[in-house]
Every structure is written in structure tokens, then in C-alpha cells.
Amino acid sequence: MNKELLEIIEKNARLTNEDIAVMLSKEEGDIKKMITEYEKDGIILGYKALIDWDKTDSEHVNALIELRVSPQPDRGFDKLAEKIGNYPEVTSLYLMSGGYDFMVLLEGKTMREIAYFVAQKLAPLDTVITTATHFVLRKYKDKGVTYGPAYVDERSNCL
Amino acid sequence: MFDPNKVISKRCADIKPSGIRKFFDLLETMPDVVSLTVGQPDFVTPWNIREAAIESIEKGKTYYTSNSGTQKLREALSDYLTSFDLHYEPKGEIIVTCGGSEAVDVAIRALVDDGDEVIVHSPNFVCYEPLVSLCGGKCVTIETVAEENFKVTPEKLRAAITPKTKLLVLSYPNNPTGAIMERADLEALADVLRDTDICVLSDEIYAELTYGGKHVSIASLPGMRERTVVVSGFSKAFAMTGWRLGYACAPSEIAGQILKIHQYAIMCASTASQFAGIEALTNGLAAKDEMVREYDRRRKIVVNELNNIGLKCYVPKGAFYVFPDITVSGLSSDAFAEKLLFEHKACVVPGTAFGSCGEGFVRISYAYSVEHIKEGISRIGAMMRSL
């Protein structure tokens, strides 16, 4: 496995195969082959843009839901995770150590939409014991990228 | 009537103003230009380093330090420099300065007298000659060429030496060419210097930005340490240009003289910057390595893109510049840069900004994102096709 290749595209998925080939001193065809293989093996799962929706006129609300659940005898947490993960509103889902079991990240258009989703879809699930909903007030940083004013190159020119 | 022109020191008045300034001022009025001119890292100083400085301020460490810098920073530097096989005592052989620039200045002032000749190579960063002439010295220029990978050769060095030669200034990895001097290259120069009284000022500010091998300092070669002043700093390696933190290392007899000038001119380097420097050397090396890896990737991209648009380019082994040959365009360096700026909204530095033998070349910085580099070079490509 080429760890450097994965690190490079994890930081910038828009580089072309040719760019990556030049950076790693390899052939473009080799890069294409490796990436296809990593996609097939599920090592690379997707390529997405980071969008600061607050800078648009589109409404986006994010929330973090803590779920406490009782694990099922046969499949532990996996069965429930699969079920929760199926909802398109769920953007991330993690099994956690500590005071609760699942952390569910939700995205919706309004707070009401999210509240309804928790009340109507998550809370009634058989094994869910409690839910606690936290709304995101402001996103400062996500996936290693700082949200805020666009980058302005303020470096001065000197030789 | 008082005439200010009459009071200016002759040595100062004789220094030519930098011609590139006008070009840069013009560039700043053109916001839609894709510039490849900047000579400093695009990375921000790693947070742990910034935090160390903030903490020092919060704790009220707002005093002057000792003239040569805090003991702790000099000890950290002494340790760090062993990675280049350089061995300097924290006490008496290392002086912390306001950037590598000050280190160059005080070293030249400590060594150069009226009438002394100083050998410099060209194309090169532009500070050496004015500083030498302020001391009454005279620069003798060795022109380096692309065919010899912009290296100073022993033949050229020998030819430049006269009975008046006091000092050789070496600055590798080099701005603007990206050239480096490998061990064998330096050994050949050392052979020329060993039986002379000539000193060396080795400006190693880009030492960490050496690709595909480790930087070699001439001071690490036999018989060279005693006659060499090594100057470097934190600016390029740790993305700390604005902190103004550098250092000079020399045997105690020379370092003591340098310290006198530094003490009267500067007192000491900024205290908060010195605390940042300690953090950089103790916990910042991994971040530095990651930045170097990123520069290396961009270096390959920039050379590849230039080759794709038909510009010959010596493959740089250090710093973050490439210095392509643009003679195929039929334009002078200045005309090339101007046409590119006005007609294609991209900007490079004409090679002549680094000495007359930079004619026929331009400097391209890759201290930019890959996307920015590719956009800039595609604009150069558009210009090449339009010629």
C-alpha cells in the first residue's frame, strides 16, 4: 500500500493522476491502477468538497445526538448502527467509549426538522434508551480545514 | 538652506536602490495577477511554536535576553547543528540574531576592512554586495552557469582570488537558482582555500530545504571550521520569516567580534521569538519535515509543468525556487516578466534582479499551492504559445 499517495489525496483529492505521478516519481498509469484498486478495496470511499454553507443563502443546520442504547445479544451494536446509518439525514455515525454509545451527526434544513427526526425516528428505535440533542451553533474547523474568511495571501514580496 | 543630500554618507549614497522594488510595487496594484514571486513560505508557523511565544509573553518574559541569545536556545541550536555535523559551543560560538539577514551583516562587518575583496557568486540573493561596500570592501563576482548546475567551481574560485581576497561568500542551497553544493563540490573549494588566509561566510538559510539528500556545510569539512562563519535561521525551515530569528556560528575569536557589533546594533533578538525558536528545535522538527516533503512534491510539479510548456529548467535540488532558461522566448528577462504581467496576468521575477548574469532566466517560487503553481505556469504557457 502506498501510504504517501493516500496522504496526498486525503489532503487534496482534486490533484490529477498526472500530478500525483510527478510528485511520487511514478507513472501516471501506476497511480490510476493504485487508486482504482484502493477504491475497489474500500480503502478510498469517496471524494467530497468542504463547503461553508454559512456563506451561502442556503439553510443548513447540523446537530450532534448522543444515543444511549442497550446492545442486542446477537450482534452487539452493529445491527442498530446499520439501521441508523441508512437514514440520509445521518452524516456521521460513531460508536463511542464513555457516557453514551452512539454519536450521530445530523444535517437538516431547520432545527425543527432535526428535532422531529430525533423524536420520530431515533428515539422510538427498540434499543434506544435515551437521546440528547446538541445543535451546532457555528463550525470553526472541519476535516482539518478552518472555516472563516477566504485565504488572502498577505505575504510581502522581497527577494 | 540645509541640503539632506549633502549629509548622506557617500558609502550609503553609492548603494544602488533595488530595481525590482518598482516591479513589486506595480504587482501589488494588480490583484488579479497569479504571482509566483514570493520568497517566503506559504505555510503558517506551526501552532506549537506560535503558542510557545504566546506563553512566554503571558508569563511576562518581556526582558532583553543576554546579547548572544538565551542559553537554552543556544544549547538547542548546538544540539540541532550536530545533525549537519557542525559542532559549536553554546557559550562563545553561537550568536542568535534578528534573522539570517542580520547574521550576514554582522559577520561581514566583523571581517571586511577598507580595500578587502570579497568573492560572491551570482546569480544570488542581493544583500551581500551592499553590505560589503558599506565596509569599504569590494565584491568580485563569480558567474555561475546552468551548464555547471550553478555551482562555484574550484577553477572559477582560483581565478577570482587576489592578494586582497579576504572572504568568500557561499549561499547554497541558492536563491534564486535552487542549486546546491554537494560534498565533493565543497571539498574541491576547500582544497583551494586551505593554504590561504581566506575566510568563508556560508549562508545556509535554505539548508533544511535540500531534496534527495542532506545538506552539507563547508564548515564540516577538515580545516574549514576555523575560517568559516555559518549563518542560518528559522525563517525558511520552520516557516518563521516574520519572527526575525537567525544565528551566526563561528570559532570564538570571530564570534566574539561579531557579538560586539550585534550587541551595539541590536542588543538581542526578540525574546518571544527566541522562545518560539526553542520550541521549533525541540518539538517542531516533524512539522518541518512535513513542510519539506510538500515543497519537494511541488518542486517536481513545477519542473514537470515547465517542461510541458517548453521551458528548459535546471532541476533545483534546494530552496523553493526554479530558475528556468527563457531565451527560447526571444525576450530579455525583464521583457518576459513585463509581458507576462501585463498581457497574461502572471508574475515571475526577472533573473537580472539577482545580478546581470541572471539574464535569460526568471525565478519562479513554488511556495504556493499546487493549483496556484499550475495556474501560473499555464499562463506562462499561454504567453509562450502567443510568441
Coordinates of C-alpha atoms in Angstrom, one line a residue:
Chain A
M1 CA 0.0 0.0 0.0
N2 CA 1.3 3.5 -0.9
K3 CA 0.7 5.5 2.3
E4 CA 2.1 8.7 0.8
L5 CA -0.4 8.5 -2.1
L6 CA -3.3 8.2 0.4
E7 CA -1.9 11.0 2.5
I8 CA -1.6 13.3 -0.6
I9 CA -5.2 12.7 -1.8
E10 CA -6.6 12.8 1.6
K11 CA -5.4 16.4 1.8
N12 CA -6.3 17.3 -1.8
A13 CA -8.5 14.9 -3.8
R14 CA -8.5 17.2 -6.8
L15 CA -4.9 16.6 -7.9
T16 CA -4.8 14.8 -11.2
N17 CA -3.3 11.3 -11.6
E18 CA -0.5 13.0 -13.6
D19 CA 0.2 15.5 -10.7
I20 CA 0.4 12.6 -8.2
A21 CA 2.6 10.6 -10.5
V22 CA 5.0 13.5 -10.8
M23 CA 5.0 14.1 -7.0
L24 CA 5.8 10.4 -6.3
S25 CA 8.1 9.9 -9.3
K26 CA 5.8 7.2 -10.7
E27 CA 4.0 6.6 -14.0
E28 CA 0.5 8.0 -14.4
G29 CA -0.8 4.6 -15.2
D30 CA 0.5 3.2 -11.9
I31 CA -1.3 5.9 -9.9
K32 CA -4.5 5.2 -11.8
K33 CA -4.2 1.5 -11.1
M34 CA -3.5 2.0 -7.4
I35 CA -6.4 4.4 -6.9
T36 CA -8.8 2.1 -8.7
E37 CA -7.6 -0.8 -6.5
Y38 CA -8.0 1.3 -3.3
E39 CA -11.5 2.2 -4.4
K40 CA -12.3 -1.4 -5.1
D41 CA -11.0 -2.5 -1.7
G42 CA -13.0 0.2 0.0
I43 CA -9.8 2.0 1.3
I44 CA -10.8 5.1 -0.7
L45 CA -14.5 5.6 -0.1
G46 CA -15.3 8.9 -1.8
Y47 CA -14.2 12.4 -2.7
K48 CA -16.1 15.4 -1.4
A49 CA -15.8 19.2 -1.2
L50 CA -15.8 21.1 2.1
I51 CA -18.5 23.7 1.8
D52 CA -19.1 26.6 4.2
W53 CA -22.9 26.8 3.8
D54 CA -23.0 29.8 6.2
K55 CA -21.6 31.8 3.4
T56 CA -24.5 30.9 1.1
D57 CA -28.2 31.7 1.3
S58 CA -28.9 28.0 1.8
E59 CA -30.2 26.9 5.2
H60 CA -28.2 24.2 6.8
V61 CA -28.4 23.0 10.4
N62 CA -26.1 20.4 12.0
A63 CA -26.6 18.6 15.2
L64 CA -24.9 16.0 17.3
I65 CA -27.1 13.4 19.0
E66 CA -25.8 11.3 21.9
L67 CA -27.6 7.9 22.0
R68 CA -27.6 5.5 24.8
V69 CA -28.7 2.1 23.7
S70 CA -28.9 -1.5 25.0
P71 CA -26.7 -3.8 22.9
Q72 CA -28.5 -6.7 21.3
P73 CA -27.5 -10.2 22.3
D74 CA -26.7 -11.5 18.9
R75 CA -25.0 -8.6 17.0
G76 CA -24.0 -6.1 19.7
F77 CA -24.2 -2.6 18.3
D78 CA -23.8 -3.3 14.6
K79 CA -27.4 -4.1 13.7
L80 CA -28.6 -0.8 15.2
A81 CA -25.7 1.1 13.6
E82 CA -26.7 -0.3 10.2
K83 CA -30.3 0.8 10.7
I84 CA -29.4 4.4 11.9
G85 CA -26.8 4.7 9.2
N86 CA -29.4 4.1 6.5
Y87 CA -31.1 7.5 7.1
P88 CA -29.7 10.0 4.6
E89 CA -30.1 12.7 7.3
V90 CA -27.3 11.0 9.3
T91 CA -23.9 12.3 8.0
S92 CA -21.7 10.6 10.5
L93 CA -22.1 7.8 13.0
Y94 CA -19.6 6.7 15.6
L95 CA -19.6 4.1 18.4
M96 CA -18.1 5.8 21.4
S97 CA -16.5 5.0 24.7
G98 CA -17.6 6.8 27.8
G99 CA -21.0 8.1 28.9
Y100 CA -23.0 7.2 25.8
D101 CA -22.9 4.7 23.0
F102 CA -23.5 6.3 19.6
M103 CA -22.6 9.8 18.4
V104 CA -24.9 10.6 15.5
L105 CA -24.2 13.7 13.4
L106 CA -27.3 15.0 11.6
E107 CA -27.7 17.6 8.9
G108 CA -31.1 19.2 8.1
K109 CA -32.6 22.4 6.8
T110 CA -34.1 23.6 10.1
M111 CA -33.8 22.8 13.8
R112 CA -37.4 21.6 13.7
E113 CA -36.6 19.1 11.0
I114 CA -33.8 17.7 13.1
A115 CA -35.9 17.7 16.3
Y116 CA -38.6 15.8 14.5
F117 CA -36.1 13.3 13.1
V118 CA -34.8 12.6 16.6
A119 CA -38.3 12.3 18.1
Q120 CA -39.8 10.3 15.4
K121 CA -37.0 8.2 14.0
L122 CA -34.2 7.8 16.5
A123 CA -35.9 7.9 19.9
P124 CA -38.6 5.2 19.1
L125 CA -36.0 2.6 18.0
D126 CA -36.3 -0.5 20.2
T127 CA -33.0 -0.5 21.9
V128 CA -32.5 3.3 22.3
I129 CA -32.7 4.2 25.9
T130 CA -32.0 8.0 25.8
T131 CA -31.2 10.7 23.3
A132 CA -29.5 14.1 23.9
T133 CA -29.6 16.6 21.0
H134 CA -26.9 19.3 20.7
F135 CA -27.2 21.8 17.8
V136 CA -24.1 23.1 16.2
L137 CA -24.1 26.9 16.5
R138 CA -21.0 27.6 14.4
K139 CA -18.5 25.4 12.6
Y140 CA -14.9 26.6 13.1
K141 CA -13.0 23.8 11.7
D142 CA -13.9 20.5 9.9
K143 CA -11.7 17.8 8.4
G144 CA -8.6 19.8 9.2
V145 CA -9.9 22.9 7.4
T146 CA -10.6 26.2 9.2
Y147 CA -14.0 27.8 8.4
G148 CA -13.9 31.5 8.1
P149 CA -12.9 34.2 5.7
A150 CA -11.3 33.0 2.5
Y151 CA -7.5 32.8 2.4
V152 CA -5.8 36.1 1.4
D153 CA -2.1 35.9 0.6
E154 CA -0.7 38.7 2.7
R155 CA 3.0 37.8 2.2
S156 CA 5.0 40.7 1.0
N157 CA 7.4 40.5 -1.9
C158 CA 11.1 40.6 -1.1
L159 CA 13.8 38.8 -3.0
Chain B
M1 CA 19.5 76.1 3.2
F2 CA 20.1 72.6 4.7
D3 CA 20.5 70.0 1.9
P4 CA 19.9 66.4 3.1
N5 CA 21.7 65.0 0.1
K6 CA 24.9 66.6 1.4
V7 CA 24.8 64.8 4.7
I8 CA 24.2 61.3 3.4
S9 CA 27.3 59.1 3.8
K10 CA 29.0 58.5 0.5
R11 CA 29.1 54.8 1.0
C12 CA 25.3 54.7 1.6
A13 CA 24.5 57.0 -1.3
D14 CA 26.6 54.8 -3.6
I15 CA 24.4 51.8 -2.9
K16 CA 22.1 51.4 -5.9
P17 CA 18.4 51.1 -5.0
S18 CA 16.9 47.7 -5.8
G19 CA 15.4 47.9 -9.3
I20 CA 12.9 45.1 -8.6
R21 CA 11.1 47.2 -6.0
K22 CA 9.2 49.2 -8.7
F23 CA 8.1 46.0 -10.3
F24 CA 6.8 44.6 -7.0
D25 CA 5.0 47.9 -6.2
L26 CA 3.3 47.6 -9.6
L27 CA 2.4 44.0 -8.9
E28 CA 0.7 45.0 -5.6
T29 CA -1.7 47.2 -7.5
M30 CA -2.8 44.3 -9.7
P31 CA -4.9 42.0 -7.5
D32 CA -6.0 39.6 -10.3
V33 CA -2.4 38.5 -11.1
V34 CA -1.3 35.0 -10.3
S35 CA 2.0 35.7 -8.7
L36 CA 4.9 33.2 -8.4
T37 CA 7.3 35.7 -7.0
V38 CA 7.1 35.4 -3.2
G39 CA 10.3 34.4 -1.5
Q40 CA 8.9 33.1 1.7
P41 CA 6.9 30.0 2.8
D42 CA 3.2 29.9 2.3
F43 CA 2.9 27.7 5.5
V44 CA 2.0 29.4 8.7
T45 CA 4.4 28.8 11.6
P46 CA 3.3 25.5 13.3
W47 CA 0.9 26.2 16.2
N48 CA 3.0 24.8 18.9
I49 CA 5.8 27.2 18.0
R50 CA 3.4 30.2 18.0
E51 CA 2.0 29.0 21.3
A52 CA 5.4 28.9 22.9
A53 CA 5.9 32.6 22.1
I54 CA 2.4 33.5 23.3
E55 CA 3.1 31.6 26.6
S56 CA 6.4 33.5 27.1
I57 CA 4.5 36.8 26.7
E58 CA 1.7 35.6 29.1
K59 CA 4.3 34.7 31.6
G60 CA 5.8 38.2 31.4
K61 CA 9.1 37.1 29.8
T62 CA 9.4 40.6 28.2
Y63 CA 13.0 41.3 29.1
Y64 CA 16.2 41.6 27.0
T65 CA 18.0 38.3 26.9
S66 CA 21.7 38.0 27.0
N67 CA 23.3 39.6 23.9
S68 CA 24.0 36.2 22.3
G69 CA 20.5 34.9 23.0
T70 CA 19.2 32.7 25.8
Q71 CA 21.4 29.9 27.0
K72 CA 18.6 27.4 26.3
L73 CA 18.2 28.4 22.7
R74 CA 21.9 28.3 22.1
E75 CA 22.1 24.9 23.6
A76 CA 19.2 23.7 21.4
L77 CA 21.0 25.2 18.4
S78 CA 24.2 23.5 19.3
D79 CA 22.4 20.1 19.5
Y80 CA 20.4 20.7 16.3
L81 CA 23.5 21.7 14.3
T82 CA 25.1 18.3 15.0
S83 CA 22.6 16.9 12.5
F84 CA 24.7 18.7 9.9
D85 CA 28.0 17.6 11.5
L86 CA 28.5 21.1 12.8
H87 CA 29.9 21.4 16.3
Y88 CA 29.6 24.8 18.1
E89 CA 29.8 25.6 21.8
P90 CA 26.6 27.3 23.1
K91 CA 28.8 29.7 25.0
G92 CA 31.0 31.8 22.8
E93 CA 30.4 30.3 19.4
I94 CA 26.7 30.8 18.7
I95 CA 25.0 34.2 18.4
V96 CA 21.3 34.5 18.0
T97 CA 20.4 37.3 15.6
C98 CA 17.4 39.1 14.1
G99 CA 17.1 36.8 11.2
G100 CA 19.8 35.4 8.9
S101 CA 20.0 38.8 7.4
E102 CA 21.4 40.4 10.5
A103 CA 23.8 37.5 10.9
V104 CA 25.1 38.1 7.4
D105 CA 25.5 41.9 8.1
V106 CA 27.4 41.5 11.4
A107 CA 29.6 38.7 10.0
I108 CA 30.6 40.9 7.1
R109 CA 31.2 43.9 9.3
A110 CA 33.4 41.8 11.6
L111 CA 35.6 40.5 8.8
V112 CA 35.8 43.1 6.0
D113 CA 38.1 46.2 6.0
D114 CA 38.7 49.0 3.5
G115 CA 40.1 47.6 0.3
D116 CA 39.3 44.0 1.1
E117 CA 38.0 41.9 -1.7
V118 CA 35.0 39.6 -1.1
I119 CA 34.2 36.9 -3.6
V120 CA 30.5 36.4 -4.2
H121 CA 28.8 34.2 -6.7
S122 CA 26.0 35.3 -9.0
P123 CA 23.0 35.0 -9.7
N124 CA 22.4 35.3 -6.0
F125 CA 20.4 36.9 -3.2
V126 CA 21.2 40.6 -3.3
C127 CA 22.3 41.6 0.2
Y128 CA 26.0 40.8 0.1
E129 CA 27.4 43.4 -2.2
P130 CA 25.8 46.4 -0.5
L131 CA 26.8 45.2 2.9
V132 CA 30.4 44.6 1.8
S133 CA 30.6 48.1 0.2
L134 CA 29.4 49.7 3.4
C135 CA 32.5 48.3 5.0
G136 CA 34.7 49.7 2.2
G137 CA 35.2 46.3 0.7
K138 CA 34.8 45.4 -2.9
C139 CA 32.9 42.4 -4.4
V140 CA 34.5 40.2 -7.0
T141 CA 31.8 38.2 -8.8
I142 CA 32.0 34.6 -9.9
E143 CA 29.3 33.9 -12.5
T144 CA 27.8 30.5 -12.1
V145 CA 26.1 28.9 -15.1
A146 CA 23.2 26.4 -15.7
E147 CA 25.6 24.0 -17.5
E148 CA 27.6 23.6 -14.3
N149 CA 24.4 23.4 -12.2
F150 CA 25.0 27.0 -10.9
K151 CA 27.9 25.8 -8.8
V152 CA 31.1 27.6 -7.8
T153 CA 33.9 25.6 -9.3
P154 CA 37.5 25.4 -8.0
E155 CA 38.7 26.9 -11.3
K156 CA 36.5 29.9 -11.0
L157 CA 37.3 30.4 -7.4
R158 CA 41.1 30.2 -8.1
A159 CA 40.7 32.8 -10.9
A160 CA 38.8 35.2 -8.6
I161 CA 41.4 35.1 -5.8
T162 CA 43.9 38.0 -5.5
P163 CA 46.2 39.0 -2.7
K164 CA 43.4 41.3 -1.4
T165 CA 40.8 38.5 -1.1
K166 CA 39.5 38.3 2.5
L167 CA 36.3 36.4 2.2
L168 CA 34.3 34.0 0.1
V169 CA 30.5 34.2 0.5
L170 CA 28.8 30.9 -0.3
S171 CA 25.0 30.8 -0.3
Y172 CA 23.7 27.3 -1.0
P173 CA 21.1 26.0 -1.3
N174 CA 20.8 29.0 -3.5
N175 CA 18.2 31.7 -4.0
P176 CA 17.3 32.1 -7.0
T177 CA 18.7 29.0 -8.7
G178 CA 17.8 26.3 -6.3
A179 CA 21.3 24.9 -6.8
I180 CA 23.2 23.1 -4.0
M181 CA 26.8 22.3 -3.5
E182 CA 27.4 18.7 -2.7
R183 CA 30.2 17.4 -0.5
A184 CA 32.6 16.8 -3.4
D185 CA 32.0 20.3 -4.8
L186 CA 32.7 21.8 -1.4
E187 CA 35.8 19.6 -0.9
A188 CA 37.2 21.0 -4.2
L189 CA 36.7 24.5 -2.9
A190 CA 38.2 23.7 0.5
D191 CA 41.3 22.4 -1.3
V192 CA 41.7 25.8 -2.9
L193 CA 41.1 27.7 0.4
R194 CA 43.1 25.6 2.8
D195 CA 46.5 27.2 2.2
T196 CA 45.2 30.7 2.1
D197 CA 44.0 33.2 4.8
I198 CA 40.6 33.5 3.1
C199 CA 37.6 33.2 5.3
V200 CA 34.2 31.8 4.3
L201 CA 30.8 33.2 5.1
S202 CA 28.4 30.3 4.4
D203 CA 24.8 31.4 4.2
E204 CA 22.8 28.2 4.8
I205 CA 19.3 29.7 5.4
Y206 CA 17.8 27.1 3.0
A207 CA 19.8 24.2 4.4
E208 CA 16.7 22.2 5.5
L209 CA 15.2 22.6 2.1
T210 CA 17.5 20.2 0.4
Y211 CA 15.9 17.4 -1.6
G212 CA 17.1 13.9 -2.2
G213 CA 20.0 14.2 0.3
K214 CA 21.2 16.0 3.3
H215 CA 22.7 19.5 3.1
V216 CA 26.5 19.6 3.6
S217 CA 28.1 22.6 5.3
I218 CA 31.6 23.7 4.2
A219 CA 32.3 24.2 7.9
S220 CA 32.0 20.5 8.5
L221 CA 35.0 19.8 6.2
P222 CA 38.5 19.4 7.6
G223 CA 40.4 22.7 8.0
M224 CA 37.3 24.8 7.2
R225 CA 35.6 25.3 10.6
E226 CA 38.3 27.7 11.9
R227 CA 37.8 30.0 8.9
T228 CA 34.1 29.8 8.4
V229 CA 31.1 31.7 9.7
V230 CA 27.9 29.7 9.2
V231 CA 24.8 31.8 9.2
S232 CA 21.3 30.5 9.1
G233 CA 17.9 31.0 10.6
F234 CA 14.4 29.8 11.3
S235 CA 12.6 31.6 8.5
K236 CA 12.6 29.0 5.7
A237 CA 12.8 25.7 7.6
F238 CA 10.1 26.4 10.2
A239 CA 8.0 29.0 8.2
M240 CA 9.1 31.8 10.6
T241 CA 10.0 34.7 8.3
G242 CA 8.1 37.3 10.3
W243 CA 9.8 36.3 13.6
R244 CA 13.2 37.5 12.5
L245 CA 15.2 34.8 14.2
G246 CA 18.6 33.6 12.9
Y247 CA 22.0 32.8 14.1
A248 CA 25.7 33.0 13.3
C249 CA 28.2 30.3 14.3
A250 CA 31.9 30.8 14.3
P251 CA 35.0 30.0 16.2
S252 CA 35.2 32.0 19.4
E253 CA 37.8 34.6 18.2
I254 CA 35.5 35.6 15.3
A255 CA 32.2 35.1 17.2
G256 CA 33.5 37.4 19.9
Q257 CA 34.0 40.2 17.3
I258 CA 30.6 39.5 15.7
L259 CA 29.0 39.7 19.2
K260 CA 30.4 43.2 19.8
I261 CA 28.6 44.5 16.7
H262 CA 25.4 42.7 17.4
Q263 CA 25.4 43.9 21.0
Y264 CA 25.8 47.6 20.0
A265 CA 23.5 47.5 17.0
I266 CA 20.7 45.1 18.1
M267 CA 21.2 44.3 21.8
C268 CA 19.5 40.9 21.4
A269 CA 17.0 39.1 19.2
S270 CA 13.3 39.4 20.2
T271 CA 12.7 37.4 23.3
A272 CA 9.3 36.0 22.3
S273 CA 10.9 34.8 19.0
Q274 CA 13.7 33.1 20.9
F275 CA 11.1 31.1 23.0
A276 CA 9.4 30.1 19.7
G277 CA 12.8 29.1 18.4
I278 CA 13.4 26.7 21.4
E279 CA 10.1 25.1 20.7
A280 CA 10.9 24.8 17.0
L281 CA 14.1 23.0 17.6
T282 CA 12.7 20.7 20.4
N283 CA 9.2 19.9 19.1
G284 CA 9.0 21.3 15.6
L285 CA 11.2 19.0 13.6
A286 CA 8.4 16.7 12.4
A287 CA 6.3 19.6 11.2
K288 CA 9.4 20.9 9.4
D289 CA 10.0 17.6 7.7
E290 CA 6.4 17.5 6.5
M291 CA 6.7 21.0 5.0
V292 CA 9.9 19.9 3.3
R293 CA 8.1 16.9 1.8
E294 CA 5.4 19.2 0.5
Y295 CA 7.9 21.5 -1.1
D296 CA 9.6 18.5 -2.7
R297 CA 6.3 17.4 -4.3
R298 CA 5.7 20.9 -5.6
R299 CA 9.2 21.1 -6.9
K300 CA 8.6 18.0 -9.1
I301 CA 5.2 19.5 -10.3
V302 CA 6.8 22.9 -11.2
V303 CA 9.6 21.3 -13.2
N304 CA 7.2 19.0 -15.0
E305 CA 4.8 21.8 -15.8
L306 CA 7.7 24.0 -17.1
N307 CA 9.0 21.2 -19.3
N308 CA 5.4 20.7 -20.6
I309 CA 5.3 24.3 -21.9
G310 CA 8.8 24.0 -23.4
L311 CA 10.9 25.9 -20.9
K312 CA 14.3 24.3 -20.1
C313 CA 14.9 24.1 -16.4
Y314 CA 17.8 23.0 -14.3
V315 CA 16.2 20.7 -11.7
P316 CA 16.6 22.5 -8.5
K317 CA 17.9 20.5 -5.5
G318 CA 17.2 23.1 -2.8
A319 CA 15.3 26.1 -1.6
F320 CA 11.9 26.7 -3.1
Y321 CA 12.7 28.3 -6.5
V322 CA 13.2 27.2 -10.0
F323 CA 15.2 29.2 -12.5
P324 CA 14.2 28.3 -16.0
D325 CA 16.0 29.4 -19.1
I326 CA 13.6 31.7 -21.1
T327 CA 15.9 32.5 -24.0
V328 CA 13.7 30.4 -26.3
S329 CA 11.1 33.1 -25.9
G330 CA 13.4 35.6 -27.7
L331 CA 12.8 38.1 -24.9
S332 CA 15.0 39.5 -22.3
S333 CA 14.3 38.6 -18.7
D334 CA 12.8 42.0 -18.0
A335 CA 10.7 42.0 -21.1
F336 CA 9.5 38.4 -20.4
A337 CA 8.4 39.3 -16.9
E338 CA 6.7 42.5 -18.1
K339 CA 4.8 40.9 -20.9
L340 CA 3.7 38.1 -18.6
L341 CA 2.4 40.6 -16.1
F342 CA 0.6 42.9 -18.4
E343 CA -0.7 40.5 -21.0
H344 CA -1.2 37.3 -19.2
K345 CA -1.7 38.4 -15.6
A346 CA 1.0 36.2 -14.1
C347 CA 4.2 37.2 -12.4
V348 CA 7.7 35.9 -12.1
V349 CA 10.9 37.7 -11.0
P350 CA 13.4 38.5 -13.9
G351 CA 16.7 36.8 -13.4
T352 CA 18.5 40.1 -13.7
A353 CA 17.2 41.0 -10.2
F354 CA 19.8 38.6 -8.9
G355 CA 22.7 40.0 -10.9
S356 CA 23.4 40.7 -14.6
C357 CA 24.3 37.0 -15.2
G358 CA 20.7 36.2 -14.4
E359 CA 19.8 37.5 -17.9
G360 CA 18.0 34.8 -19.8
F361 CA 16.3 33.4 -16.8
V362 CA 13.4 34.0 -14.5
R363 CA 12.8 32.9 -10.9
I364 CA 9.7 31.0 -10.1
S365 CA 8.8 30.4 -6.5
Y366 CA 6.9 27.2 -5.5
A367 CA 5.9 28.5 -2.1
Y368 CA 2.4 28.3 -3.3
S369 CA -0.4 25.6 -3.6
V370 CA -0.2 23.2 -6.4
E371 CA -3.3 24.7 -8.0
H372 CA -1.8 28.1 -7.9
I373 CA 1.5 26.9 -9.4
K374 CA -0.3 25.2 -12.2
E375 CA -2.5 28.2 -13.0
G376 CA 0.6 30.5 -13.0
I377 CA 2.6 28.2 -15.3
S378 CA -0.4 27.7 -17.6
R379 CA -0.4 31.4 -18.1
I380 CA 3.3 31.4 -18.9
G381 CA 2.5 28.6 -21.4
A382 CA -0.2 30.7 -23.0
M383 CA 2.3 33.5 -23.4
M384 CA 4.9 31.1 -24.9
R385 CA 2.3 30.0 -27.5
S386 CA 1.4 33.6 -28.4
L387 CA 5.0 34.5 -29.2

